[in-house]
GROMACS .gro file of C-alpha atoms in nm:
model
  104
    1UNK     CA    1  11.100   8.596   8.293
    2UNK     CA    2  11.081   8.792   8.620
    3UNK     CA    3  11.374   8.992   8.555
    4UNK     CA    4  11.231   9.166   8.215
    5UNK     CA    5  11.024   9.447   8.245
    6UNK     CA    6  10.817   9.452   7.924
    7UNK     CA    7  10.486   9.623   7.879
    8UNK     CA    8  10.228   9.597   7.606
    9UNK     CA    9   9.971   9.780   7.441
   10UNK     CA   10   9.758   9.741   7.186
   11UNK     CA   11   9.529  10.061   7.069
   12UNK     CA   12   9.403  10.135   6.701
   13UNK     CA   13   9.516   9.872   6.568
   14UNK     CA   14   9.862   9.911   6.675
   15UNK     CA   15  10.096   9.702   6.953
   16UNK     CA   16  10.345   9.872   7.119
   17UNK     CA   17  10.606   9.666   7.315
   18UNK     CA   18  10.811   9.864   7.543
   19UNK     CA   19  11.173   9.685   7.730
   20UNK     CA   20  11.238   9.878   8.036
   21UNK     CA   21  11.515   9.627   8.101
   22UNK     CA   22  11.656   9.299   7.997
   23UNK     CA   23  11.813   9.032   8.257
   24UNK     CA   24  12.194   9.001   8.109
   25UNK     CA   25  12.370   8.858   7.947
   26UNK     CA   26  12.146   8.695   7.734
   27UNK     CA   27  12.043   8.786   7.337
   28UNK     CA   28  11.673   8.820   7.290
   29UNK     CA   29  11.524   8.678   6.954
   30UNK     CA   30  11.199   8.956   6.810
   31UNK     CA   31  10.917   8.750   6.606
   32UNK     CA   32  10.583   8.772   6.489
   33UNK     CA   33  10.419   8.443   6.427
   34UNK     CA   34  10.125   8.485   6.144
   35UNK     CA   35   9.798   8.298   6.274
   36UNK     CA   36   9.592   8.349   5.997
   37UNK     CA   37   9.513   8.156   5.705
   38UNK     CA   38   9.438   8.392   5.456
   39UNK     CA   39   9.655   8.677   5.491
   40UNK     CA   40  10.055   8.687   5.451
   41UNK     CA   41  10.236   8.996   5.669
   42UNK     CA   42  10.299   9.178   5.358
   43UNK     CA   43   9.872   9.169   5.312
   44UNK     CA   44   9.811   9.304   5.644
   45UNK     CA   45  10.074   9.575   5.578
   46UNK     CA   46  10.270   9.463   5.902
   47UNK     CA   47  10.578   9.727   5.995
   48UNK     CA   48  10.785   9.713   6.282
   49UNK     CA   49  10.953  10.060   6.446
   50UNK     CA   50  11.229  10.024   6.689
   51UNK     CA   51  11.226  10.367   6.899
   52UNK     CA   52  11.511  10.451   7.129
   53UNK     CA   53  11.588  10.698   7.377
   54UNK     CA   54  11.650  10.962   7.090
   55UNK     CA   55  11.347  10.854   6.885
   56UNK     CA   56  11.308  10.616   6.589
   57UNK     CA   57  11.597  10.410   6.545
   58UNK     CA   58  11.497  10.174   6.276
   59UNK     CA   59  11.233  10.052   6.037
   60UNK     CA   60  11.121   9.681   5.947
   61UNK     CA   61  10.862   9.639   5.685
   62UNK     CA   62  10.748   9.273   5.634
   63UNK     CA   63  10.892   9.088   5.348
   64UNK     CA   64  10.693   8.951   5.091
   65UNK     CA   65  10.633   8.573   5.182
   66UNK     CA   66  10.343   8.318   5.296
   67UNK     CA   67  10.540   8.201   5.577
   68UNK     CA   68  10.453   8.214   5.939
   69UNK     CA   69  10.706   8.344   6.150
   70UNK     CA   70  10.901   8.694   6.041
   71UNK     CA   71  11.214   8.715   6.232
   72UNK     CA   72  11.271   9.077   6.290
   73UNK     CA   73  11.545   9.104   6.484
   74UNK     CA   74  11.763   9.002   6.771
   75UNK     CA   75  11.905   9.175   7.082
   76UNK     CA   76  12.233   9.113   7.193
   77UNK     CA   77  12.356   9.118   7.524
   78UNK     CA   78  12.486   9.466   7.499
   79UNK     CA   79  12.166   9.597   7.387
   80UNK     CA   80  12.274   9.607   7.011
   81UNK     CA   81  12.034   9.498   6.761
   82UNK     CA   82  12.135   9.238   6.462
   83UNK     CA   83  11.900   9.262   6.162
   84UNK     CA   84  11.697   8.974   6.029
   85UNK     CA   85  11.402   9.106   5.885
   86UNK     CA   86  11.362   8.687   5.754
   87UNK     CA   87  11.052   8.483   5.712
   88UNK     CA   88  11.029   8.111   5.749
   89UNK     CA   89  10.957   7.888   5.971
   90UNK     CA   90  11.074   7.761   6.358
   91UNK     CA   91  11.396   7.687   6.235
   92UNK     CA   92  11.442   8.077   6.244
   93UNK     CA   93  11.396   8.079   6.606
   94UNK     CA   94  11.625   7.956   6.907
   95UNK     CA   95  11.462   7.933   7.197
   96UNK     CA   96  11.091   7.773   7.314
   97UNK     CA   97  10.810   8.022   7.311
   98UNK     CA   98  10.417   7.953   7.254
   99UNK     CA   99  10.454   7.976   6.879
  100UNK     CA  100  10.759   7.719   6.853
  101UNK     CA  101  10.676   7.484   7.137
  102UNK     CA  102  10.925   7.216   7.003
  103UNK     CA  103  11.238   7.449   6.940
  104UNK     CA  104  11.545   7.402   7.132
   0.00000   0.00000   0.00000
């Protein structure tokens, strides 16, 4: 969406997703979606930090599962974030995106 200003970078192994601001109202949904075959999030020792304007705010580390998507968390439209931290499948997630095509 125009009206989110989200950067990414990826360096040593590490992506770093950074919201400079989110069109309201509107609740974002936060998910990883698990493309390989051989390796569950848990393997690849997956972790998710949520940093704030005062520093780190909160820790995910990946359930132990073989499922594909982890549902870390959602955003609200007051910037307020509601825990998950779920594996599964699309049924986890609301909206469309590249990994869920179908949802809706």
């Amino acid at each position: 969406d125009e009206k989110v200003d989200t950067l990414l970078e990826i360096k040593n192994n590490s992506e770093t997703t950074t919201l400079r601001k989110l069109k309201s109202p509107a609740t974002y949904e936060y998910f990883i979606y698990n493309f390989s075959d051989s390796k569950n999030f848990r393997d690849i020792k997956a972790k998710v930090e949520i940093h704030d304007q005062n520093g780190l705010a909160k820790v995910y580390n990946a359930p132990l599962g073989k499922d594909k998507i982890w549902k870390i968390f959602e955003l609200n439209e007051n910037g307020e974030i509601i825990d998950f931290n779920q594996l599964g499948d699309c049924k986890l997630i609301k909206g469309i995106s590249v990994s869920c095509p179908q949802q809706l």
